[in-house]
Coordinates of C-alpha atoms and ligand atoms in Angstrom, one line a residue:
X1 CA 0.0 0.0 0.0
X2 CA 2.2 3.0 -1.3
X3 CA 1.7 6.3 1.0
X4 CA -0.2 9.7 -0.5
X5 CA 0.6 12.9 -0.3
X6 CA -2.5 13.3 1.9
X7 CA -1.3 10.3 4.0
X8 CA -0.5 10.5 7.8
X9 CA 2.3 8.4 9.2
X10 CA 3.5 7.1 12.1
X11 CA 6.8 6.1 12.6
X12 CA 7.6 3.9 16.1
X13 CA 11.0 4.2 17.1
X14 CA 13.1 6.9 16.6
X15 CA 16.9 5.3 16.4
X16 CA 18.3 5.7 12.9
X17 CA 16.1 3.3 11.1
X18 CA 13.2 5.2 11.9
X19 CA 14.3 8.7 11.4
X20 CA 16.3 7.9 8.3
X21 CA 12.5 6.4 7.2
X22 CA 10.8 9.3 8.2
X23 CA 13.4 11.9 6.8
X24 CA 12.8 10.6 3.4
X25 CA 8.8 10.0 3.9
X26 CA 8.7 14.1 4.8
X27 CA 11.5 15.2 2.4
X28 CA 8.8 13.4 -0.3
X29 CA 6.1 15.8 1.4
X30 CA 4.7 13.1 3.5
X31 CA 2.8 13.9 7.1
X32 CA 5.3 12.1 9.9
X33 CA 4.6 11.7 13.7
X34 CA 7.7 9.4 15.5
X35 CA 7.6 8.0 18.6
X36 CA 9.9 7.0 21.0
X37 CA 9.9 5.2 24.2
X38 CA 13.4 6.9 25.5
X39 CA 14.0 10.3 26.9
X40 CA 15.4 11.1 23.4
X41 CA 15.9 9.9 19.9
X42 CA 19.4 7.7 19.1
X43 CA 18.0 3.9 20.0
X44 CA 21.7 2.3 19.7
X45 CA 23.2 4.8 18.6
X46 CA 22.5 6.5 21.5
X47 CA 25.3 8.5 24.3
X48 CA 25.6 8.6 28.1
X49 CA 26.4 12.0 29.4
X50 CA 27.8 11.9 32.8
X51 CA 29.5 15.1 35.0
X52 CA 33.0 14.5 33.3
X53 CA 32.4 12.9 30.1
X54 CA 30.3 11.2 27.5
X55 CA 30.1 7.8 26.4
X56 CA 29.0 6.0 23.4
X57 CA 27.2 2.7 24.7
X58 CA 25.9 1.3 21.7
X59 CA 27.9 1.8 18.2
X60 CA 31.5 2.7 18.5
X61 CA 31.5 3.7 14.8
X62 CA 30.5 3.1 11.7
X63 CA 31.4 1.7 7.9
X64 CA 30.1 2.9 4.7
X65 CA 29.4 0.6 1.5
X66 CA 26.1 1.7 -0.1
X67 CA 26.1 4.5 -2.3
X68 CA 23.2 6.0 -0.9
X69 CA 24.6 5.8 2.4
X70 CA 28.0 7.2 1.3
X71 CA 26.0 10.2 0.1
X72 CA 24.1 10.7 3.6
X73 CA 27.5 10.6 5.3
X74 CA 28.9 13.2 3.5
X75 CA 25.9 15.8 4.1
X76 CA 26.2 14.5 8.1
X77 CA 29.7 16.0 7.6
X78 CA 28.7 18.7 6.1
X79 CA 26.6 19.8 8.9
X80 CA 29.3 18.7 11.1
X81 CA 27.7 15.8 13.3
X82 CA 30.1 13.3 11.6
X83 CA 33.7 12.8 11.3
X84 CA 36.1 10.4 10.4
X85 CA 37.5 7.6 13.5
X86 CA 39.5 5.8 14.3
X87 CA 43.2 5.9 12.4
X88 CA 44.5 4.0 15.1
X89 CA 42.8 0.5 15.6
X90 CA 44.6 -2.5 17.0
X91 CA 44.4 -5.9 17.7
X92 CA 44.5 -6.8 22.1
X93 CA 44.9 -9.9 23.0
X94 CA 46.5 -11.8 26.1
X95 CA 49.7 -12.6 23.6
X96 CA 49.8 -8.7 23.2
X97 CA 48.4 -5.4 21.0
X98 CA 49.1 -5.2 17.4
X99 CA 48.0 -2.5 15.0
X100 CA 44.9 -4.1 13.0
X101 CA 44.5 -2.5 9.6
X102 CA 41.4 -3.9 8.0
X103 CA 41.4 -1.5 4.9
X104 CA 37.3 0.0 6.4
X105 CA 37.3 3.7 6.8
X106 CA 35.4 4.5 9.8
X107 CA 33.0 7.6 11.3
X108 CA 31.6 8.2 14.1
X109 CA 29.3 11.2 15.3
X110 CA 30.8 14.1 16.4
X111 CA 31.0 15.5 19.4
X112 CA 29.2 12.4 20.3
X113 CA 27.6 9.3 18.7
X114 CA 24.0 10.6 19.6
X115 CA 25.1 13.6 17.3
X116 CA 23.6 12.0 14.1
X117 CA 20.4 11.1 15.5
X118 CA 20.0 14.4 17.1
X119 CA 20.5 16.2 13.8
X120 CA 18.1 14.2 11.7
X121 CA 15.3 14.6 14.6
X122 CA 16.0 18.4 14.5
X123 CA 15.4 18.9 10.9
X124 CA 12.7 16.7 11.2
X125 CA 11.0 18.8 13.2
X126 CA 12.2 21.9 11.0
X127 CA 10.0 20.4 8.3
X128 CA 7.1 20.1 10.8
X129 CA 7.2 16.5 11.7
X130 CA 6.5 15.5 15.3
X131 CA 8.5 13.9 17.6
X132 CA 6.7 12.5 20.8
X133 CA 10.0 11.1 23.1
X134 CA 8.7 8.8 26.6
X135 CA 5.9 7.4 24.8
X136 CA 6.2 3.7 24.2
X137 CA 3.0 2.8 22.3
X138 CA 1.9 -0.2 23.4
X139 CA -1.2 -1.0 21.0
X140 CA -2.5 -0.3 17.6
X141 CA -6.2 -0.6 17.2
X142 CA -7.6 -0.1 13.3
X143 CA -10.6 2.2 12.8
X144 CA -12.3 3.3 9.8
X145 CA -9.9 5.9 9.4
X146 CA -6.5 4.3 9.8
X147 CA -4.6 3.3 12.8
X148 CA -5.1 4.7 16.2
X149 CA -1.7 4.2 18.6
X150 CA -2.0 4.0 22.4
X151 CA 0.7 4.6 24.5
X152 CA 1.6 2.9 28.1
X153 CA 0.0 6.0 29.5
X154 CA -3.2 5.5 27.9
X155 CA -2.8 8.4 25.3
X156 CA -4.3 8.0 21.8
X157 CA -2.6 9.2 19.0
X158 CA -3.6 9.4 15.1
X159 CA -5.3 7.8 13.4
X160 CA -2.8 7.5 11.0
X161 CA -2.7 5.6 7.0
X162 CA 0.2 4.0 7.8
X163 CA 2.1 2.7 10.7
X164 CA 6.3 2.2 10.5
X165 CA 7.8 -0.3 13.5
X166 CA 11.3 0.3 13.7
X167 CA 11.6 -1.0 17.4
X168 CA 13.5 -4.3 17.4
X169 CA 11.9 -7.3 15.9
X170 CA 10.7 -8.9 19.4
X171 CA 9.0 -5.6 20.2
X172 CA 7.6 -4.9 16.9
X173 CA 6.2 -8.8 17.5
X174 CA 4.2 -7.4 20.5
X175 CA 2.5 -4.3 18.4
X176 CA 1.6 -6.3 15.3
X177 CA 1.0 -9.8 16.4
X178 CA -3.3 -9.2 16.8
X179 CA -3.0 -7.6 12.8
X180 CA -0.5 -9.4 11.2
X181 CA 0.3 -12.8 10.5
X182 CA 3.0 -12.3 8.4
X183 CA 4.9 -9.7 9.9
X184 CA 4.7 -11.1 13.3
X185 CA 6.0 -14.5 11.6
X186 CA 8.8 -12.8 10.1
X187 CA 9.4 -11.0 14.0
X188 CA 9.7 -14.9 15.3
X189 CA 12.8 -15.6 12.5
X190 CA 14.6 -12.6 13.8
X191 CA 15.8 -13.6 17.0
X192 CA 18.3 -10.8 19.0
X193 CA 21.3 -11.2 21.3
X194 CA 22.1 -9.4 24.1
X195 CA 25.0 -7.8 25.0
X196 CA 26.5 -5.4 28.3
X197 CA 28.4 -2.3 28.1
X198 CA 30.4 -1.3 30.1
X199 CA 32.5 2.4 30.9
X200 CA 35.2 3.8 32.9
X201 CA 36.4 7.2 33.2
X202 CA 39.9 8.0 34.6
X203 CA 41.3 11.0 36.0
X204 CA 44.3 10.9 33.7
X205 CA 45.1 9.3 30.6
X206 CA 45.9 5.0 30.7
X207 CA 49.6 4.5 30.3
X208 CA 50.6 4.0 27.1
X209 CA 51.6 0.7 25.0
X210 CA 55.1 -0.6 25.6
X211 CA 56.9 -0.2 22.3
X212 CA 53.8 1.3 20.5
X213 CA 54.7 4.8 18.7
X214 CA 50.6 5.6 17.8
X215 CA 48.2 6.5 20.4
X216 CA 45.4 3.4 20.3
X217 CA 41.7 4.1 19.6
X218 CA 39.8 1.3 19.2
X219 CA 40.7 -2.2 20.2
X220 CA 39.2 -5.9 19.3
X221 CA 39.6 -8.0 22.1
X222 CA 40.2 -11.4 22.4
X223 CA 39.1 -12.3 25.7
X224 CA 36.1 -14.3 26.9
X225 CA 34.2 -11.1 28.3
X226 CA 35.6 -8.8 26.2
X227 CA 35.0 -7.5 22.6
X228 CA 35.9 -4.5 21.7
X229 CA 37.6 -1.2 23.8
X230 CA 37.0 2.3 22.9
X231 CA 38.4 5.7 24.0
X232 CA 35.6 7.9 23.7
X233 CA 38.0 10.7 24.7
X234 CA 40.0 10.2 21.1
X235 CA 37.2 11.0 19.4
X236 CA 36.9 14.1 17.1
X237 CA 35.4 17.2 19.4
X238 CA 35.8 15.7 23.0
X239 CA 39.6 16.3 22.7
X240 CA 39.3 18.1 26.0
X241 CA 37.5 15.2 28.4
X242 CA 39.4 13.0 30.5
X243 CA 40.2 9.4 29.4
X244 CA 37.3 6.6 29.4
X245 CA 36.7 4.1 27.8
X246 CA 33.5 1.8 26.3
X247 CA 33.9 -1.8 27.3
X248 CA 31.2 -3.7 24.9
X249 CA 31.2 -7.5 26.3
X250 CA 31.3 -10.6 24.1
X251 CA 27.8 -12.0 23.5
X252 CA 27.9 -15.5 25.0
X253 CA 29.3 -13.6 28.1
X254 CA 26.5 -11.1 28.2
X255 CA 23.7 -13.6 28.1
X256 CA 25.4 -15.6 31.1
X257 CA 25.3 -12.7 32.9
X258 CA 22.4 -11.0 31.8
X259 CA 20.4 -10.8 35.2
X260 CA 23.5 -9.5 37.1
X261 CA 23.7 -6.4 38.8
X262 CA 25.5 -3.2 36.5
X263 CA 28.1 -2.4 38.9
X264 CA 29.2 -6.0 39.2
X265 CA 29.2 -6.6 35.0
X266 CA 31.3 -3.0 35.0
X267 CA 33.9 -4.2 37.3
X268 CA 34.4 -7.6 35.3
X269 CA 34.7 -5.7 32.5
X270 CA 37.3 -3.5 33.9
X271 CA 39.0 -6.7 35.3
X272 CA 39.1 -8.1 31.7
X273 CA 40.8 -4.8 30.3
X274 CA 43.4 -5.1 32.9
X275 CA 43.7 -8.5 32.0
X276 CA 44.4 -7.9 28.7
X277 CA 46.4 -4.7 28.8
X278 CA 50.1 -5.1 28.8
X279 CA 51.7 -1.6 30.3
X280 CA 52.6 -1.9 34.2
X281 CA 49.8 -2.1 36.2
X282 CA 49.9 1.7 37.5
X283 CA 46.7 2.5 36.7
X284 CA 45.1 5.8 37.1
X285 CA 42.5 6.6 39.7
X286 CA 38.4 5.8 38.1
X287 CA 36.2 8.7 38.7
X288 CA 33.4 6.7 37.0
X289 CA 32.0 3.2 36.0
X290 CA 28.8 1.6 34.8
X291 CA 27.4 -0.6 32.6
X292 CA 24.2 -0.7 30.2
X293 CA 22.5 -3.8 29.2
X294 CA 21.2 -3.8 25.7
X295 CA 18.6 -6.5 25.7
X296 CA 18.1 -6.1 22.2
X297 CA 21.7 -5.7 20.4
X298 CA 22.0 -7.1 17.5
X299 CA 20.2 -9.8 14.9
X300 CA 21.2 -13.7 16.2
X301 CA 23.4 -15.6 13.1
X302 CA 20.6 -17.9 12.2
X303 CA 18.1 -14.4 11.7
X304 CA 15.8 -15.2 8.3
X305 CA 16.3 -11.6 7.0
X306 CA 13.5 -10.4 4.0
X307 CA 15.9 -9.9 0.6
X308 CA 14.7 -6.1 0.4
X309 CA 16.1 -5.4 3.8
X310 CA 12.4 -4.2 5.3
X311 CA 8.7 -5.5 5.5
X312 CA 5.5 -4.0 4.2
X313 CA 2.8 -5.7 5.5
X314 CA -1.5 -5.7 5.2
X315 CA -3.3 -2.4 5.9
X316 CA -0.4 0.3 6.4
X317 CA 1.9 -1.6 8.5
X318 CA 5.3 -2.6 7.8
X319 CA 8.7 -3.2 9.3
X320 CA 12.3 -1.2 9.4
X321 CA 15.1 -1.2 11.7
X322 CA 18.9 -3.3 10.8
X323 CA 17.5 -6.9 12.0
X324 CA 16.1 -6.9 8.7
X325 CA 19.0 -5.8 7.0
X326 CA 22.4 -7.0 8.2
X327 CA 23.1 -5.5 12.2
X328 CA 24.9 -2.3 12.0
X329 CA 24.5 0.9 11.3
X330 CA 24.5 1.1 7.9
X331 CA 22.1 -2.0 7.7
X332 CA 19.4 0.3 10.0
X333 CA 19.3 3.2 7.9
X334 CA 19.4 1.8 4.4
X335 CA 16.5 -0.3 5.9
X336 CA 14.5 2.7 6.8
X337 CA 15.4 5.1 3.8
X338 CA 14.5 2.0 1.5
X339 CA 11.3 1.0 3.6
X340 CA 10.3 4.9 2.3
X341 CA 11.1 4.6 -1.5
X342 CA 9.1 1.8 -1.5
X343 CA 6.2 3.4 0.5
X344 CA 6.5 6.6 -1.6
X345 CA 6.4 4.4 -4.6
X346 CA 10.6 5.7 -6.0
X347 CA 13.1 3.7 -6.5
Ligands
FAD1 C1 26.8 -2.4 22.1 C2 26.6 -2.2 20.7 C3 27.6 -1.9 19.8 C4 27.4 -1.7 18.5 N1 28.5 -1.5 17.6 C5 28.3 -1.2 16.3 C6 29.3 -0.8 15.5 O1 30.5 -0.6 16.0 N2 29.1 -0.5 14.2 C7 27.8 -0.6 13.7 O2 27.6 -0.3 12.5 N3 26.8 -1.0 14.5 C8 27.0 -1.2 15.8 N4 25.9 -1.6 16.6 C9 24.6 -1.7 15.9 C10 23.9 -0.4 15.7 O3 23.9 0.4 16.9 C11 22.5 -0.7 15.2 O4 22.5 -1.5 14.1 C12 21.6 0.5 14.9 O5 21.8 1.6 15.8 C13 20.1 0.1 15.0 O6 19.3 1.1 14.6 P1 17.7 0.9 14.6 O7 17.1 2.2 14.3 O8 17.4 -0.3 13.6 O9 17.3 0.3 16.0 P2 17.3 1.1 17.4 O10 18.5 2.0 17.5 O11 17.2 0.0 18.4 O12 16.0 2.0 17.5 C14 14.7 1.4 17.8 C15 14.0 2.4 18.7 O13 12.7 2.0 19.0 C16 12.3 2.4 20.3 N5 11.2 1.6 20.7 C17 11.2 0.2 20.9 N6 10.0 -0.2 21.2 C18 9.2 0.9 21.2 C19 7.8 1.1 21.5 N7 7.0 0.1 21.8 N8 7.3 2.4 21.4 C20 8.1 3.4 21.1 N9 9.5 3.3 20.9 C21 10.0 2.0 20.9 C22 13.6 2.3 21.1 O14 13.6 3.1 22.2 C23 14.7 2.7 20.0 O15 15.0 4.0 20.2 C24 26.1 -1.8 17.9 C25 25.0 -2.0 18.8 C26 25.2 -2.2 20.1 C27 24.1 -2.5 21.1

């Protein structure tokens, strides 16, 4: 069912799946409402601001492949919310750190990962889209005009044509299971994995790498809790914020420690770094530690993705978001820009 000019959509979710669908819906003149559970819009791409720093606790960074993507990337650094990162990645493991060149050119948001998301939601709203944040919409009930959303607090929203669920694939099950056959099938062959992440913030930079000229970045671990270590303060625009570091755990480890308490999974993720990191143990003093549990983190290996990368279903529904796609970044927003060529009928 291809969208109007005099349709009214509703886009659920507003991580960068959803507004990368609803930024092309209203650049083609479409009517856009977005909702959002969270205090903001950024889903997994989304940053922790604490008193001395800011952390990325879902995407580190990003890789570019698509055309179309390669295009949006260079407008997001043209307005300044993107830059290039790392140019130093290595390799840490318990037999040592090597630099890791894997040919990918990176980005990341600038001055945080939450800048991208931000930016689209702004000009979002510049073109007179809505954006309701703290609203997790619970059900969809069909009237004779379209669908009507109602939120955990009982508000009632639309109705609207058409209906975009960019939420992972186990919530989006929840929303269109009553309506849906095919859709909510196609939820079921989607299965997530979970995964913790952990920060620490120093007050003064980790001692650097025996033998090692280059300042390290960005790290791939190979350790049994461990996955990959970031230094949020190396990247572009937080130049001046003390060292910390994102700690994003191994998957197999998250799930066995799923239930755990945050403080606990932060310190065994700080354990593992030490493990792992091979300057003399003089460590500087932590100021701040946590961790963040994304239930939801990334698509399962045996995930039965649809070959267009998104889902239309009956009546105005359909499906965005990277699960569909591939996992990443990329994945989530070609998802969601090609969910809206399709629904505004251009290819
Ligand atoms: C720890 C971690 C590290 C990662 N590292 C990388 C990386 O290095 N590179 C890379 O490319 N990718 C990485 N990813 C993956 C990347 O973050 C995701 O692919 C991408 O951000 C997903 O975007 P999305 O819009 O599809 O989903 P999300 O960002 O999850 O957005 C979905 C939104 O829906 C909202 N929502 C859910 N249910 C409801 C509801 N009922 N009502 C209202 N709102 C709802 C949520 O609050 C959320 O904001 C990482 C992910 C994690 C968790």
């Amino acid at each position: 069912m291809a969208a109007h000019p005099s349709s009214r959509i509703a886009v659920i979710g507003a991580g960068i799946a959803g507004l990368a669908c609803a930024k092309r819906l209203s650049n083609a003149g479409q009517s856009v409402t977005l909702f959002d559970k969270a205090r903001g819009p950024g889903g997994r791409m989304s940053s922790k601001r604490r008193p001395k720093a800011t952390l990325d606790l879902g995407a580190q960074a990003f890789t570019v492949r698509h055309a179309d993507f390669a295009a949006e990337v260079e407008r997001w650094r043209d307005a300044g919310c993107v830059a290039k990162w790392p140019n130093c990645l290595y390799q840490a493991s318990p037999s040592g750190w090597q630099v890791h060149h894997d040919g990918q050119n990176r980005f990341v948001g600038a001055p945080r990962m939450s800048a991208i998301t931000r930016h689209l939601a702004e000009s979002l709203e510049s073109q007179g889209a809505a954006l309701h944040t703290q609203t997790r919409i619970t059900t969809l009930n069909p009237t004779t005009d379209g669908w009507q959303l109602k939120s955990a607090t009982d508000e009632v929203f639309g109705p609207y044509t058409h209906v975009v669920i960019s939420a992972p694939p186990p919530q989006a099950a929840k929303l269109v299971q009553e309506w849906d056959n095919r859709l909510f099938s196609l939820c079921q062959r989607l299965p997530q994995r979970s995964c913790w992440a952990g920060w620490v913030v120093f007050d003064a930079p980790l001692p650097a790498l025996p033998g090692e000229a280059s300042e390290w970045q960005m790290a791939r671990a190979q350790h049994p809790a461990l996955r990959l270590i970031s230094r949020n303060h190396t990247k572009p625009g937080r130049e001046d914020a003390p060292e910390s570091v994102s700690l994003i755990a191994q998957l197999d480890w998250s799930e066995e420690h799923l239930e755990e308490e945050s403080d606990a999974v932060a310190q065994k993720l700080f354990d593992a770094l030490r493990s792992l990191y091979p300057a003399p143990l003089r460590w500087p003093k932590i100021v701040d530690m946590g961790a963040h549990r994304w239930r939801y983190s990334q698509p399962a290996e045996n995930a039965d993705m649809p070959e267009e990368g998104f889902a239309i279903g009956h009546d105005g529904l359909s499906l965005c978001g990277d699960s569909l796609r591939g996992g990443r970044v990329e994945d989530a927003w070609l998802s969601g820009h090609q969910l809206a060529q399709a629904l505004s009928g251009q290819n």
